[in-house]
Amino acid sequence: MPDYFDILIVGNSAAGLQAIRTLRKHSRELSVAIIDREDCPAYSRVLTPYFIGGKTERSNLFIVDRDFYRDLGINTLFGRTAVGLDAEGHSLTLDNDRRIGFGQLLLATGAEARTLAVGAQHSCVLRHLADADRIEQHLSRARCIAAIGAGLVSLPLLSHAQEQTEKHLIVGSGRIFSRVVDAETAAILEERFVAAGLKLHKRDDISTITENGRLELGLTSGKTLAADLLIVGKGVTPNTLLATQAGLKVADGICIDDCCRTSHPHIYAAGDAAEGQDFVTGESTVQGNWLTAVEQGEVAALNMLGHRCHYEGSLKNNITEVFSTDVAVVGYCGDNAHSTQTSHNADCSRFRKVFLDEKQRVIGATLIGETNDSGIYYQLVKTRSPLPGRQILSGTSRHADLVRHRETV
């Protein structure tokens, strides 16, 4: 395998995968290599809770197979970690001391799960496939599970555990999904999850962990929980070490412009490690969702190919199932939106809340109970459109009418 590539990609998830597809769509001549510490084809992190809970086979997690890379003429360096970057020298050093030169580089290095200061044999994070395998082994034998952090890791994992398993969620703030949904939506979800058997411990934290066969968790409230498994879902930290050591501009993530270019003209970044502009607020943010990573990976690849392409900014876009309840969050859904419109049908457990700016344009939406129309709200936000009518909230509008609206805005 050569030691120089026209384009080198670090990271084999959504951003890196989309970059490969885009590069090969436009060029078969450029030499391309991809590096990733996991020795396997790209897989879906979104599906790992379903595998852990026995809802799908492990093989279904993989988005592509090894033939995908071979057929596209992509050199793979899987099972290797990039440990050094010489930006001016256009070279990358791997953990086996191999140096690889590049013409252009895409840093799609992702993020790592935050851990607790005090760990335990029976505590787990979920970020990589090895984490999913480990949790799956523990979960099948667990009579009681505790989780800390009420985000998009802890809650789906708890919900996919066996029905008879006792489930506790420790939340430092006063509500679940505090970084994802507004207070009203959180309250509705909390009520449903508690009714499904979840035991909530809000405004609480773990102060001590004792392990003697089982875990004994001492909480700051003074309560004690005995559990067989602790899931740590305290968020993630972008992998920025390579960029920092190379002197690239880094804030919370690797700073990128609207071309997904870093502070170095031949180095790009995308996905959970990249910090760019939020589409709604214009603020710099690490969005950290699959769709943003795909979009940024495509924009970065096009610009590396010389196609002038601008990214308008990222949007929050999360769809999940928790305790048999479908939940979707699109765009800005904060408590301080200019105005909102809400539809709540208790008979069919359907809830819609749309967030509007001062011009009454849609800037975000939360959907509970059914999420098939989340794409419509995504388009309304991206086209800076007004809400077409309350029929879209109630679900009475015909699909053709909504499609016509999308085509004319």
XYZ file of N, CA and C in Angstrom, residues 186-294:
327
model
N -40.815 17.718 27.470
C -40.157 16.837 28.431
C -41.154 16.300 29.454
N -42.055 17.148 29.922
C -43.036 16.726 30.920
C -43.963 15.646 30.375
N -44.370 15.794 29.115
C -45.238 14.788 28.488
C -44.510 13.451 28.377
N -43.246 13.504 27.946
C -42.466 12.284 27.803
C -42.202 11.626 29.153
N -41.901 12.424 30.154
C -41.661 11.871 31.494
C -42.875 11.098 31.987
N -44.047 11.664 31.793
C -45.279 11.004 32.239
C -45.442 9.649 31.555
N -45.148 9.602 30.263
C -45.291 8.346 29.524
C -44.251 7.318 29.956
N -43.037 7.780 30.150
C -41.965 6.841 30.511
C -42.166 6.273 31.914
N -42.610 7.106 32.844
C -42.889 6.632 34.199
C -44.038 5.626 34.174
N -45.048 5.900 33.348
C -46.165 4.962 33.223
C -45.704 3.618 32.661
N -44.604 3.648 31.881
C -44.067 2.414 31.294
C -43.123 1.689 32.245
N -42.917 2.245 33.451
C -42.129 1.548 34.452
C -40.802 2.188 34.822
N -40.453 3.305 34.194
C -39.196 3.974 34.513
C -39.288 4.670 35.869
N -38.237 4.513 36.688
C -38.171 5.206 37.978
C -37.196 6.378 37.828
N -37.712 7.590 37.973
C -36.939 8.811 37.744
C -36.385 9.368 39.047
N -35.124 9.786 39.020
C -34.487 10.440 40.160
C -33.934 11.775 39.652
N -34.773 12.804 39.689
C -34.388 14.115 39.130
C -33.637 14.939 40.173
N -32.829 15.869 39.642
C -31.981 16.736 40.475
C -31.155 15.888 41.456
N -30.560 14.859 40.919
C -29.778 13.931 41.740
C -28.513 13.542 40.979
N -27.593 12.915 41.673
C -26.331 12.511 41.053
C -25.758 11.334 41.846
N -24.753 10.685 41.266
C -24.075 9.589 41.951
C -22.899 10.155 42.742
N -22.868 9.883 44.015
C -21.769 10.360 44.859
C -20.754 9.265 45.149
N -21.210 8.012 45.272
C -20.303 6.895 45.547
C -20.740 5.667 44.755
N -19.767 4.841 44.413
C -20.039 3.558 43.761
C -19.280 2.468 44.505
N -20.013 1.480 44.987
C -19.398 0.327 45.626
C -19.772 -0.911 44.819
N -18.776 -1.746 44.555
C -19.027 -2.925 43.726
C -18.621 -4.180 44.483
N -19.614 -5.032 44.683
C -19.369 -6.314 45.345
C -20.355 -7.319 44.755
N -20.048 -7.767 43.548
C -20.990 -8.600 42.820
C -21.997 -7.740 42.094
N -22.734 -6.913 42.840
C -23.641 -5.917 42.266
C -23.090 -4.526 42.555
N -23.693 -3.546 41.949
C -23.325 -2.157 42.196
C -24.206 -1.567 43.283
N -23.595 -0.822 44.172
C -24.357 -0.043 45.137
C -24.040 1.421 44.875
N -25.051 2.155 44.449
C -24.875 3.553 44.047
C -25.401 4.465 45.150
N -24.529 5.264 45.706
C -24.944 6.268 46.678
C -25.259 7.560 45.957
N -26.442 8.103 46.155
C -26.873 9.318 45.482
C -26.719 10.521 46.396
N -26.582 11.697 45.797
C -26.421 12.929 46.574
C -27.667 13.230 47.402
N -28.813 12.691 46.993
C -30.054 12.884 47.749
C -30.071 12.067 49.033
N -29.113 11.148 49.173
C -29.074 10.279 50.344
C -29.619 8.894 50.073
N -30.269 8.715 48.925
C -30.805 7.393 48.578
C -29.681 6.468 48.131
N -29.957 5.173 48.169
C -29.016 4.153 47.689
C -29.739 3.247 46.709
N -29.086 2.972 45.594
C -29.647 2.079 44.588
C -28.736 0.873 44.417
N -29.327 -0.313 44.359
C -28.582 -1.537 44.030
C -28.919 -1.909 42.596
N -27.892 -2.094 41.773
C -28.121 -2.374 40.359
C -27.094 -3.375 39.845
N -27.460 -4.054 38.773
C -26.546 -5.005 38.129
C -25.718 -4.336 37.039
N -26.177 -3.191 36.557
C -25.493 -2.495 35.462
C -25.763 -1.004 35.569
N -24.719 -0.202 35.339
C -24.851 1.252 35.289
C -24.486 1.724 33.891
N -25.403 2.403 33.244
C -25.163 2.986 31.920
C -24.841 4.460 32.101
N -23.705 4.869 31.584
C -23.268 6.265 31.706
C -23.546 6.973 30.377
N -24.511 7.881 30.403
C -24.878 8.637 29.199
C -24.763 10.124 29.460
N -23.557 10.578 29.763
C -23.316 11.974 30.146
C -22.880 12.843 28.969
N -23.188 12.405 27.762
C -22.811 13.193 26.595
C -21.462 12.763 26.031
N -20.982 13.522 25.054
C -19.735 13.166 24.379
C -18.814 14.378 24.299
N -17.539 14.083 24.040
C -16.523 15.111 23.836
C -15.923 14.922 22.451
N -15.956 15.954 21.594
C -15.403 15.817 20.240
C -13.924 15.436 20.279
N -13.522 14.582 19.346
C -12.126 14.170 19.232
C -11.340 15.248 18.464
N -10.708 16.131 19.204
C -10.011 17.273 18.601
C -8.500 17.233 18.823
N -7.982 16.172 19.442
C -6.569 16.147 19.831
C -5.642 16.297 18.627
N -5.915 15.564 17.549
C -5.076 15.672 16.354
C -5.022 17.111 15.853
N -6.200 17.734 15.769
C -6.280 19.102 15.269
C -5.573 20.077 16.199
N -5.749 19.907 17.489
C -5.115 20.799 18.463
C -3.602 20.709 18.382
N -3.083 19.492 18.359
C -1.636 19.301 18.287
C -1.041 19.844 16.994
N -1.845 19.846 15.927
C -1.370 20.341 14.637
C -1.502 21.856 14.501
N -2.083 22.506 15.512
C -2.214 23.958 15.483
C -3.430 24.474 14.745
N -4.400 23.593 14.455
C -5.633 24.046 13.817
C -6.504 24.777 14.841
N -7.394 25.608 14.361
C -8.290 26.340 15.259
C -9.329 25.389 15.841
N -9.393 25.353 17.167
C -10.302 24.450 17.866
C -11.002 25.208 18.980
N -12.318 25.042 19.092
C -13.085 25.555 20.233
C -13.629 24.322 20.966
N -14.954 24.141 20.987
C -15.480 22.870 21.495
C -15.164 21.751 20.507
N -15.258 22.062 19.223
C -14.894 21.125 18.165
C -13.871 21.770 17.248
N -13.547 21.083 16.153
C -12.624 21.622 15.159
C -13.383 22.662 14.337
N -12.927 23.897 14.366
C -13.657 24.994 13.733
C -13.598 24.874 12.209
N -14.768 24.985 11.574
C -14.852 24.910 10.118
C -15.615 26.114 9.573
N -15.343 26.444 8.294
C -16.090 27.505 7.628
C -17.250 26.891 6.859
N -17.897 27.680 5.989
C -19.068 27.159 5.288
C -18.702 26.212 4.155
N -17.409 25.976 3.936
C -16.961 24.941 2.997
C -16.528 23.682 3.740
N -16.719 23.669 5.066
C -16.254 22.593 5.956
C -14.737 22.508 5.971
N -14.082 23.629 5.680
C -12.628 23.718 5.719
C -12.183 24.214 7.085
N -11.112 23.629 7.606
C -10.551 24.080 8.877
C -9.705 25.327 8.646
N -8.924 25.710 9.653
C -8.044 26.870 9.514
C -6.861 26.586 8.587
N -6.687 25.331 8.165
C -5.666 24.983 7.168
C -6.367 24.772 5.826
N -5.858 25.343 4.742
C -6.569 25.309 3.459
C -6.752 23.927 2.850
N -5.978 22.932 3.273
C -6.089 21.600 2.684
C -6.600 20.553 3.670
N -7.124 21.017 4.795
C -7.657 20.099 5.804
C -9.107 20.484 6.110
N -9.977 19.498 6.058
C -11.402 19.697 6.285
C -11.833 18.892 7.512
N -13.005 19.209 8.034
C -13.555 18.453 9.164
C -15.065 18.340 8.999
N -15.615 17.243 9.510
C -17.056 17.012 9.389
C -17.518 16.071 10.491
N -18.819 16.150 10.803
C -19.407 15.234 11.770
C -19.282 15.689 13.200
N -19.219 14.740 14.114
C -19.288 15.035 15.542
C -18.055 15.743 16.091
N -16.980 15.805 15.297
C -15.778 16.520 15.742
C -15.752 17.956 15.241
N -16.657 18.305 14.337
C -16.604 19.606 13.661
C -17.542 20.620 14.311
N -17.080 21.849 14.398
C -17.879 22.940 14.945
C -18.120 23.975 13.854
N -19.378 24.103 13.464
C -19.743 25.051 12.415
C -20.988 25.820 12.781
N -21.571 26.476 11.826
C -22.700 27.373 12.068
C -24.019 26.618 12.158
N -24.815 26.976 13.165
C -26.171 26.463 13.279
C -27.059 27.199 12.281
N -27.881 26.463 11.556
C -28.704 27.061 10.502
C -29.687 28.084 11.047
N -30.284 27.821 12.198
C -31.320 28.698 12.745
C -30.722 29.879 13.488
N -29.824 29.624 14.416
C -29.312 30.688 15.290
C -28.098 31.407 14.714
N -27.391 30.751 13.794
C -26.155 31.325 13.267
C -24.974 31.176 14.208
N -25.218 30.591 15.375
C -24.147 30.419 16.358
C -23.272 29.228 16.009
N -22.047 29.254 16.499
C -21.128 28.154 16.282
C -21.494 27.001 17.207
N -21.580 25.785 16.647
C -22.024 24.653 17.454
C -21.476 23.350 16.904
N -21.393 22.350 17.767
C -21.162 20.966 17.353
C -22.517 20.287 17.399
N -23.110 20.025 16.237
C -24.491 19.547 16.204
C -24.600 18.091 16.636
N -23.703 17.245 16.166
C -23.646 15.869 16.650
C -24.821 14.998 16.291
N -25.281 15.019 15.038
C -26.277 14.044 14.617
C -25.896 13.471 13.255
N -26.525 12.368 12.906
C -26.146 11.613 11.710
C -26.325 12.440 10.442
N -27.465 13.121 10.301
C -27.740 13.872 9.080
C -26.744 15.007 8.881
N -26.409 15.724 9.948
C -25.405 16.782 9.845
C -24.076 16.213 9.371
N -23.679 15.071 9.921
C -22.417 14.449 9.512
C -22.435 14.089 8.037
N -23.551 13.554 7.562
C -23.674 13.209 6.142
C -23.562 14.456 5.278
